[in-house]
PDB file of C-alpha atoms in Angstrom:
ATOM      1  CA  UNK A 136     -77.390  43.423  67.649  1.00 43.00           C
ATOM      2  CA  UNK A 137     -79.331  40.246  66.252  1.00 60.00           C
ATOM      3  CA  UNK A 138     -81.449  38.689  67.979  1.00 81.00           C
ATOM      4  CA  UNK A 139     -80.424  35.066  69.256  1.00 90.00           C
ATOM      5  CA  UNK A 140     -82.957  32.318  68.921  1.00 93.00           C
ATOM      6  CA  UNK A 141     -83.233  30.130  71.654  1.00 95.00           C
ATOM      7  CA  UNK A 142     -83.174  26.380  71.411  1.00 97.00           C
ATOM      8  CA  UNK A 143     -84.421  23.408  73.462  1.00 97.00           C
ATOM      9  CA  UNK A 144     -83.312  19.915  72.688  1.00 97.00           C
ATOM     10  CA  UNK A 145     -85.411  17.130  73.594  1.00 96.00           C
ATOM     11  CA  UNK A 146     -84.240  13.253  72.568  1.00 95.00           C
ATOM     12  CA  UNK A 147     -83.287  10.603  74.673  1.00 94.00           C
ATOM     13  CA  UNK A 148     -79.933   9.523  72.994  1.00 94.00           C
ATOM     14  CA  UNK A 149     -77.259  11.426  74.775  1.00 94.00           C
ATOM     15  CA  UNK A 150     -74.460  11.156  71.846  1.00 95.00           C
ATOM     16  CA  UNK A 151     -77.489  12.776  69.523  1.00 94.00           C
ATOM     17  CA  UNK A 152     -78.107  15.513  71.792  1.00 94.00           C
ATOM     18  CA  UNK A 153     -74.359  16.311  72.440  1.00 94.00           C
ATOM     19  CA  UNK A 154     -73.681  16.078  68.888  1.00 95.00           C
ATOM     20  CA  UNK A 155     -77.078  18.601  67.767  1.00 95.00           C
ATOM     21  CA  UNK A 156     -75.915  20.684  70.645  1.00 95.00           C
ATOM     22  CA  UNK A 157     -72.367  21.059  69.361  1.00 94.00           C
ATOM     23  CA  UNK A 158     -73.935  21.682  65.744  1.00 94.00           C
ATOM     24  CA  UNK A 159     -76.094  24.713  66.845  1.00 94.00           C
ATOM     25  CA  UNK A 160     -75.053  26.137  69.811  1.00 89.00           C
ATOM     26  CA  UNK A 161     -74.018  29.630  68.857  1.00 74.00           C
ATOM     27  CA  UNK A 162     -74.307  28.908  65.095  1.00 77.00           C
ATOM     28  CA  UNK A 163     -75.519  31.885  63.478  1.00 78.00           C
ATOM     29  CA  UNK A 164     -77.320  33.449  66.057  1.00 88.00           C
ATOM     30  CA  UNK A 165     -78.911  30.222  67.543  1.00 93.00           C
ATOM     31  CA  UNK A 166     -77.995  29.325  71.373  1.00 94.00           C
ATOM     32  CA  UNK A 167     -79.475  25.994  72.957  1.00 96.00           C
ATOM     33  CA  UNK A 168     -80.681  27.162  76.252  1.00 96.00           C
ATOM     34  CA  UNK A 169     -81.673  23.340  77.347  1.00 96.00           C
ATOM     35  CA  UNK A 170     -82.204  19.627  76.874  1.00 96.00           C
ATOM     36  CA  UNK A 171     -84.217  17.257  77.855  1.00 96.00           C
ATOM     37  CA  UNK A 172     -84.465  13.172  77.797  1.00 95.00           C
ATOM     38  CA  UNK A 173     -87.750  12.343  77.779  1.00 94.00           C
ATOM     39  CA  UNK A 174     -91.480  14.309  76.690  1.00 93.00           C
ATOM     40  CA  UNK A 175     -92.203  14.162  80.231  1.00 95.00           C
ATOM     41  CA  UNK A 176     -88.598  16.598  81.111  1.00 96.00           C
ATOM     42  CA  UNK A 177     -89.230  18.101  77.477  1.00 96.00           C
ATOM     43  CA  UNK A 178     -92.384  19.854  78.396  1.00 96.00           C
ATOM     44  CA  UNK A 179     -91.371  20.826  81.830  1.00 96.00           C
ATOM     45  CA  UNK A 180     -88.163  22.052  80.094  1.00 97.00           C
ATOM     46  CA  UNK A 181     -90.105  24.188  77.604  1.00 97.00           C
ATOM     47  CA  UNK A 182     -92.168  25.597  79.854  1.00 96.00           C
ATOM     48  CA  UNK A 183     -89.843  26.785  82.375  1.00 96.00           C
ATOM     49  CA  UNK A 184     -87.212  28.377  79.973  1.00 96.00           C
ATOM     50  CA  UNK A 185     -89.885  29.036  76.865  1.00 95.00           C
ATOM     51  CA  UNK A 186     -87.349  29.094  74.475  1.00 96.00           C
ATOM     52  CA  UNK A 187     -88.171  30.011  70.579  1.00 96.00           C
ATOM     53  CA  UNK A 188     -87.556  26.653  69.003  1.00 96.00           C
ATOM     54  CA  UNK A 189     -87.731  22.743  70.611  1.00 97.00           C
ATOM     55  CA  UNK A 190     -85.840  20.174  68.519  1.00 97.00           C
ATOM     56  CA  UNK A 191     -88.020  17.205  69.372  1.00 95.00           C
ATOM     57  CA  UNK A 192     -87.486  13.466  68.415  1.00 94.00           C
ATOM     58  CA  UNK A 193     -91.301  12.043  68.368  1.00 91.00           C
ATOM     59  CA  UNK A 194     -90.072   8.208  70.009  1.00 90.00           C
ATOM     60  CA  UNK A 195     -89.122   9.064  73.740  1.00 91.00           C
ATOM     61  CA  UNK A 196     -89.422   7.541  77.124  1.00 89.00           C
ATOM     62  CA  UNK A 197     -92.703   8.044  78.649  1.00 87.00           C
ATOM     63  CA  UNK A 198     -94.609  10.846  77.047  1.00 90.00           C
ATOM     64  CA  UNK A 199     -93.870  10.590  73.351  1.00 90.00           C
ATOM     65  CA  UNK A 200     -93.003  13.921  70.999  1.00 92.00           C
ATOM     66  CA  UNK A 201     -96.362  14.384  69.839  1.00 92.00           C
ATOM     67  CA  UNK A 202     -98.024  14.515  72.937  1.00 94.00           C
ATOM     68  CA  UNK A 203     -95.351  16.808  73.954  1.00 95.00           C
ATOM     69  CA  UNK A 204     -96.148  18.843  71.329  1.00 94.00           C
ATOM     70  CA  UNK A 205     -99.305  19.453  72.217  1.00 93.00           C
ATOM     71  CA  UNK A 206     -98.801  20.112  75.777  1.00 94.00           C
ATOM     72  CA  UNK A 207     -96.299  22.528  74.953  1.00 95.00           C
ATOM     73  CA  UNK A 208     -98.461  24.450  71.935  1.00 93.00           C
ATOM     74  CA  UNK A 209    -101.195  24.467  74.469  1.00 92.00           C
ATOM     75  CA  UNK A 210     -99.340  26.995  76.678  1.00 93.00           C
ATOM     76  CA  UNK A 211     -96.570  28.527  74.671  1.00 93.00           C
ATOM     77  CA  UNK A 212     -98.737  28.208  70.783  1.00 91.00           C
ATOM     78  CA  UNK A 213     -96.103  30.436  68.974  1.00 91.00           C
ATOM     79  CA  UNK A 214     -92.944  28.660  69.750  1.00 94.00           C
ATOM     80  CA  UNK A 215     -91.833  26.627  66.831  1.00 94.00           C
ATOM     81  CA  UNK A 216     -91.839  22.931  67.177  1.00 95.00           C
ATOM     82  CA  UNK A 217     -89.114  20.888  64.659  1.00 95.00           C
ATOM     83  CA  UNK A 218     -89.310  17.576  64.090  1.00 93.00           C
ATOM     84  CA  UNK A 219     -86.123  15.604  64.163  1.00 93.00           C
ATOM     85  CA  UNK A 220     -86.066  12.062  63.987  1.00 89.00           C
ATOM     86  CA  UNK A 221     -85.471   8.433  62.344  1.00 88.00           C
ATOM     87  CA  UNK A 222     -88.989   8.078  61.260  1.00 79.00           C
ATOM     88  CA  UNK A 223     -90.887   8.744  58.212  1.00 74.00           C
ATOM     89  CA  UNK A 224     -94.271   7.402  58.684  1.00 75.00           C
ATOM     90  CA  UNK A 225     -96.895   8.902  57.356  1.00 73.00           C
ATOM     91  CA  UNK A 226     -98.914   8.631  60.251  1.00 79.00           C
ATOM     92  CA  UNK A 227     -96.727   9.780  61.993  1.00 82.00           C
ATOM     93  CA  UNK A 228     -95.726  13.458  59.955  1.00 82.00           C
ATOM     94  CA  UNK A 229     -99.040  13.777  60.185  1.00 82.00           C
ATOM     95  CA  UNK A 230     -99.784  13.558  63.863  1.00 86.00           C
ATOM     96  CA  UNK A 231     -96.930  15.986  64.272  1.00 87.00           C
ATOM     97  CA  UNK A 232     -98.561  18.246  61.970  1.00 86.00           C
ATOM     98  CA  UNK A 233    -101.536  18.275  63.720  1.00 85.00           C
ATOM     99  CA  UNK A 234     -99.958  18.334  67.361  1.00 88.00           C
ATOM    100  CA  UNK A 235     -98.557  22.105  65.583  1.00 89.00           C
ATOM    101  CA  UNK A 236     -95.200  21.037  64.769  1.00 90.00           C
ATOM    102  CA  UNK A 237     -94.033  23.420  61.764  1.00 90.00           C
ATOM    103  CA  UNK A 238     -91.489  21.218  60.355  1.00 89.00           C
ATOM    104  CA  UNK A 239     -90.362  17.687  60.466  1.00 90.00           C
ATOM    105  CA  UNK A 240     -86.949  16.321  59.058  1.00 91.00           C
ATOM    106  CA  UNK A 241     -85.459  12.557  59.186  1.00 89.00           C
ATOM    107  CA  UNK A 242     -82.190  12.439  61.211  1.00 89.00           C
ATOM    108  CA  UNK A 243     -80.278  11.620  57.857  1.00 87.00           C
ATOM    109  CA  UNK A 244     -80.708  15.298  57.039  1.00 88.00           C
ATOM    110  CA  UNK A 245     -77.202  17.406  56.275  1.00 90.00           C
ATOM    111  CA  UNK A 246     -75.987  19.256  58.849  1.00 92.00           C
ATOM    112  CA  UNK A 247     -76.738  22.320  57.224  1.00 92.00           C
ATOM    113  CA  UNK A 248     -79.978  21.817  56.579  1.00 91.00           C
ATOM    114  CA  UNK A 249     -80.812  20.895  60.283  1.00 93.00           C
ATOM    115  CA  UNK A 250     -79.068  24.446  61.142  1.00 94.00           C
ATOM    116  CA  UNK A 251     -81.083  26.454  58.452  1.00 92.00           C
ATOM    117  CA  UNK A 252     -84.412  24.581  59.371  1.00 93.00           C
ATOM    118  CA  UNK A 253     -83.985  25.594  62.962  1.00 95.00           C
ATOM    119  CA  UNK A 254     -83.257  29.305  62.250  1.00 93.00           C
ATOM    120  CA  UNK A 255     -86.101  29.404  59.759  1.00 92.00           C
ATOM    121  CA  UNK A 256     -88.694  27.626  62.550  1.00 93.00           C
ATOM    122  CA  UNK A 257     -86.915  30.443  64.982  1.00 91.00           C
ATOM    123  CA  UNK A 258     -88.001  33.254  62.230  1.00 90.00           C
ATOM    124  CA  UNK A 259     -91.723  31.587  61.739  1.00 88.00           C
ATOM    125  CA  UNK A 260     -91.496  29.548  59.555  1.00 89.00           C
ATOM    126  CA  UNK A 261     -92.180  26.181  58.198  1.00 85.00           C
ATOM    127  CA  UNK A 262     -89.410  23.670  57.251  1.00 85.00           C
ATOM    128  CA  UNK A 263     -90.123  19.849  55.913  1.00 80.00           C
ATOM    129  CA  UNK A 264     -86.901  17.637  53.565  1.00 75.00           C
ATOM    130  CA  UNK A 265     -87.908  17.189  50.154  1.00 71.00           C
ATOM    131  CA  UNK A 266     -89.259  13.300  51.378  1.00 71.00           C
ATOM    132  CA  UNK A 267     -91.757  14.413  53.727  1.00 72.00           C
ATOM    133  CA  UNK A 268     -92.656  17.302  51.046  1.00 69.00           C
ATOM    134  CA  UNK A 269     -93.730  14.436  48.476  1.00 69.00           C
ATOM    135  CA  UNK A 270     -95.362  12.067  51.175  1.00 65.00           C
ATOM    136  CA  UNK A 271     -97.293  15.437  52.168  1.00 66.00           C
ATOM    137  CA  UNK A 272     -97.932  15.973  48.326  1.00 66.00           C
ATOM    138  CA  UNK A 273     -99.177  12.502  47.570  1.00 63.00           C
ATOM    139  CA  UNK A 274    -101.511  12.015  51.268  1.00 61.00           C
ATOM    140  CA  UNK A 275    -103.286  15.066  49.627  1.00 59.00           C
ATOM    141  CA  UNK A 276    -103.840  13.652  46.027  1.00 59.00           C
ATOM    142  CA  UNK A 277    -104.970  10.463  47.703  1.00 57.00           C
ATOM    143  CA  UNK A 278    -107.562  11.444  49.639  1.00 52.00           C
ATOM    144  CA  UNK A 279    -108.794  13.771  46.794  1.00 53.00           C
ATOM    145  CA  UNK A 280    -109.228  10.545  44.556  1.00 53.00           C
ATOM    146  CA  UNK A 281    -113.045   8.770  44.799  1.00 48.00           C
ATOM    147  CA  UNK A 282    -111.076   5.830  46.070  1.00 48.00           C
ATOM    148  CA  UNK A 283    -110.538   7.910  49.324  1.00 47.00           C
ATOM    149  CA  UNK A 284    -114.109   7.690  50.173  1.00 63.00           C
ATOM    150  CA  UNK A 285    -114.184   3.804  49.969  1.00 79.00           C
ATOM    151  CA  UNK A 286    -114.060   1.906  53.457  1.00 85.00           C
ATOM    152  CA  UNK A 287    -114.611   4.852  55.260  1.00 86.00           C
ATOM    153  CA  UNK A 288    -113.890   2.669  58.494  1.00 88.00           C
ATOM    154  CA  UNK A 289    -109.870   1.992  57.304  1.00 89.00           C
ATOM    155  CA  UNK A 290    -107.183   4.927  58.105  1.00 89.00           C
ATOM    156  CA  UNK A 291    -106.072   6.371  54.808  1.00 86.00           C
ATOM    157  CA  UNK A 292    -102.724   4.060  55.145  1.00 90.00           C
ATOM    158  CA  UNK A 293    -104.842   0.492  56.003  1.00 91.00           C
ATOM    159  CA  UNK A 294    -106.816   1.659  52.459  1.00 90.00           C
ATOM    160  CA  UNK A 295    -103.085   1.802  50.332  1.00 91.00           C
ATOM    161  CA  UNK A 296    -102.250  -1.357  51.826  1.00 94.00           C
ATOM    162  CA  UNK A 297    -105.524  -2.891  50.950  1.00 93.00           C
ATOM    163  CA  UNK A 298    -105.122  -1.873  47.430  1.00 91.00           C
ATOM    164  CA  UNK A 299    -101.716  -2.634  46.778  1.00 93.00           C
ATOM    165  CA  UNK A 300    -103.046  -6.250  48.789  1.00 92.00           C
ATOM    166  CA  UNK A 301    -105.787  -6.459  45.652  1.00 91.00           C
ATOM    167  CA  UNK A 302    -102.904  -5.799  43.213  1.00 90.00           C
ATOM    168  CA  UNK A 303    -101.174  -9.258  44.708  1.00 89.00           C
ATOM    169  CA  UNK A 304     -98.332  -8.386  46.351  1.00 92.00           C
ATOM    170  CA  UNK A 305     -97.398  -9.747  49.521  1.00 93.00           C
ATOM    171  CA  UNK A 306     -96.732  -8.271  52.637  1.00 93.00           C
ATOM    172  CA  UNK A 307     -92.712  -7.948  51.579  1.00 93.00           C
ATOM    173  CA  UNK A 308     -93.252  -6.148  48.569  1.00 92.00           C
ATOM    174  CA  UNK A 309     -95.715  -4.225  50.018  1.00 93.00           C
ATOM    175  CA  UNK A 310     -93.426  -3.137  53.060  1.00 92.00           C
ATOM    176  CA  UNK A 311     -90.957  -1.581  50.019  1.00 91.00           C
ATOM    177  CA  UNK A 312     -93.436  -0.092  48.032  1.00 90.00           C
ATOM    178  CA  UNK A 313     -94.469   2.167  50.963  1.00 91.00           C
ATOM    179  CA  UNK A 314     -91.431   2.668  53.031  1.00 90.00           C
ATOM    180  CA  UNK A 315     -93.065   0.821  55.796  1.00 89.00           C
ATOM    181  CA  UNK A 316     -91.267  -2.300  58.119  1.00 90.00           C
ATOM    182  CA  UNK A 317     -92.719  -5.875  57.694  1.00 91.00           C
ATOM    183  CA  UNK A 318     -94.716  -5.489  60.924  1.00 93.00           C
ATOM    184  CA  UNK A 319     -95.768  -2.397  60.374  1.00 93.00           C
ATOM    185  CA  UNK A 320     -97.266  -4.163  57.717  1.00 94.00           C
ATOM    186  CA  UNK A 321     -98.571  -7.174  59.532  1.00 94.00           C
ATOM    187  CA  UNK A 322    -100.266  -4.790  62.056  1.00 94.00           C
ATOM    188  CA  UNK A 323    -102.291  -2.838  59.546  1.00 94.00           C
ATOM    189  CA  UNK A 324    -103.466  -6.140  57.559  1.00 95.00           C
ATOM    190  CA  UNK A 325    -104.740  -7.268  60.922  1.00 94.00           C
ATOM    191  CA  UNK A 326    -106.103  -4.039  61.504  1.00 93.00           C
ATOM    192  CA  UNK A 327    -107.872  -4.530  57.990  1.00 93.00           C
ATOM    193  CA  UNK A 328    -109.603  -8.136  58.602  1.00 94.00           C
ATOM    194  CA  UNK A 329    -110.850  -6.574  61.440  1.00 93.00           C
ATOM    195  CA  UNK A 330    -112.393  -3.737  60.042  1.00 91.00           C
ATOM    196  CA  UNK A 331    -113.900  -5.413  57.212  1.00 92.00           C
ATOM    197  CA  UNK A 332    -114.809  -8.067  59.632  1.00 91.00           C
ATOM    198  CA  UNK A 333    -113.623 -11.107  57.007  1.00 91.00           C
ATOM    199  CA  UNK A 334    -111.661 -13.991  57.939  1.00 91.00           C
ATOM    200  CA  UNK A 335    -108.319 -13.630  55.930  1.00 92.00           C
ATOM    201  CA  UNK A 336    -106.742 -12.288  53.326  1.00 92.00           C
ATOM    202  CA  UNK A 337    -108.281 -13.930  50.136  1.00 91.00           C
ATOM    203  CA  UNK A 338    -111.851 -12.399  51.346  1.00 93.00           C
ATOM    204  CA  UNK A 339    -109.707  -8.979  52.039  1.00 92.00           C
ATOM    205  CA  UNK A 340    -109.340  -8.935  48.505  1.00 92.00           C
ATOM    206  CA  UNK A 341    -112.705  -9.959  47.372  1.00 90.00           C
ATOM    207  CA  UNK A 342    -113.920  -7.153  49.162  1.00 90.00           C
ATOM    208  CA  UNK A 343    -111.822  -4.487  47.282  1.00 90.00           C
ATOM    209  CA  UNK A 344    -111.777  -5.767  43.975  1.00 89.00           C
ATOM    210  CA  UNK A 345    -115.335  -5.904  44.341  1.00 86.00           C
ATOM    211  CA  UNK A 346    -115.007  -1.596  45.294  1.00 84.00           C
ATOM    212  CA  UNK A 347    -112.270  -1.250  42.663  1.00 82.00           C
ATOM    213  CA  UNK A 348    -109.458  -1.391  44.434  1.00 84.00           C
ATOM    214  CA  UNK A 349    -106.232  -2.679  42.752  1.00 77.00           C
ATOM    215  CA  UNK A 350    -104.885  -4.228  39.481  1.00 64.00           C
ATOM    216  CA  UNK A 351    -105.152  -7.972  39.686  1.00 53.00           C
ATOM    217  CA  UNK A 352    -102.439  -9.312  36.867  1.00 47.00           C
TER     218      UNK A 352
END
């Protein structure tokens, strides 16, 4: 007989859970032995019935999926940790990366896919969609460029909005060009003036064009 991988399901929207419980439970060999609301409940969930796979949103009441993550991987390091949620951040796939999560997928994802990424986590190994596999692919072309190295003190996402800043676009066009929301946007030019310790946006620029950074037209 086959063995049955054993799920966990942690996310704090109720209809989600039903609905991913009702989509795997008993599907192919999986069986969802729990859920959980919250990354506090997740990890105490985890723990108690160690499980093969957790299904984890990362945005959660209290204790957030990555730190869950971690707490989990610290005790139980080979159970597979997927990724499911609405967010494609960069910093965000990669904090789940690092927290030992071995595959991340947007909620958007077919149905099908969700089941085969779960049974593939459950049989070691790892699972991202196509979108996180080209965000992956262009982080790591990025920070192989020389322009990685300039303003060391600026997280690899503050530098692309800096550039695309020295280009001249505004915070709108910005936002589209990398999948981010306005204040996502807003937060990390902030973050910017305040690294480069310059008083707004036209001495922003200054400062990279000076480096090298963007295309002025």
């Amino acid at each position: 007989m086959d063995a049955v991988t054993r799920v966990v399901i942690a996310d704090d929207h109720p209809v989600f859970r039903r609905g991913l419980k009702a989509l795997l439970d008993g599907e192919d060999g999986l069986s969802v032995v729990g859920e959980a609301a919250d990354g506090l409940s997740a990890v105490q969930v985890v723990l108690d019935l160690e499980p093969d796979v957790v299904v984890m949103d990362l945005h959660m009441p209290g204790l957030g999926g990555v730190d869950a993550a971690k707490q989990i991987l610290e005790t139980l390091p080979s159970l597979g940790v997927l990724v499911l949620t609405m967010h494609e951040d960069d910093e965000l796939v990669f904090a789940a990366m690092k927290a030992g999560a071995r595959g991340y997928l947007v909620k958007t994802t077919d149905d099908d896919e969700i089941v085969r990424a779960v049974q593939a986590i459950g049989a070691g190994e790892a699972i991202f969609s196509a979108t996180i596999a080209q965000r992956m692919m262009g982080y790591f072309t990025a920070i192989s460029s020389s322009k990685a190295v300039l303003f060391p003190q600026l997280t690899d996402r503050e530098r692309d909005v800096l550039e695309l800043m020295a280009s001249g676009l505004d915070n709108t066009s910005i936002a589209h060009r990398l999948s981010l929301s306005g204040k996502t946007v807003r937060n990390r030019v902030s973050a910017i003036f305040t690294k480069l310790q310059v008083a707004d946006r036209a001495q922003a620029i200054v400062r990279a064009r000076e480096a090298g950074l963007g295309s002025p037209s």
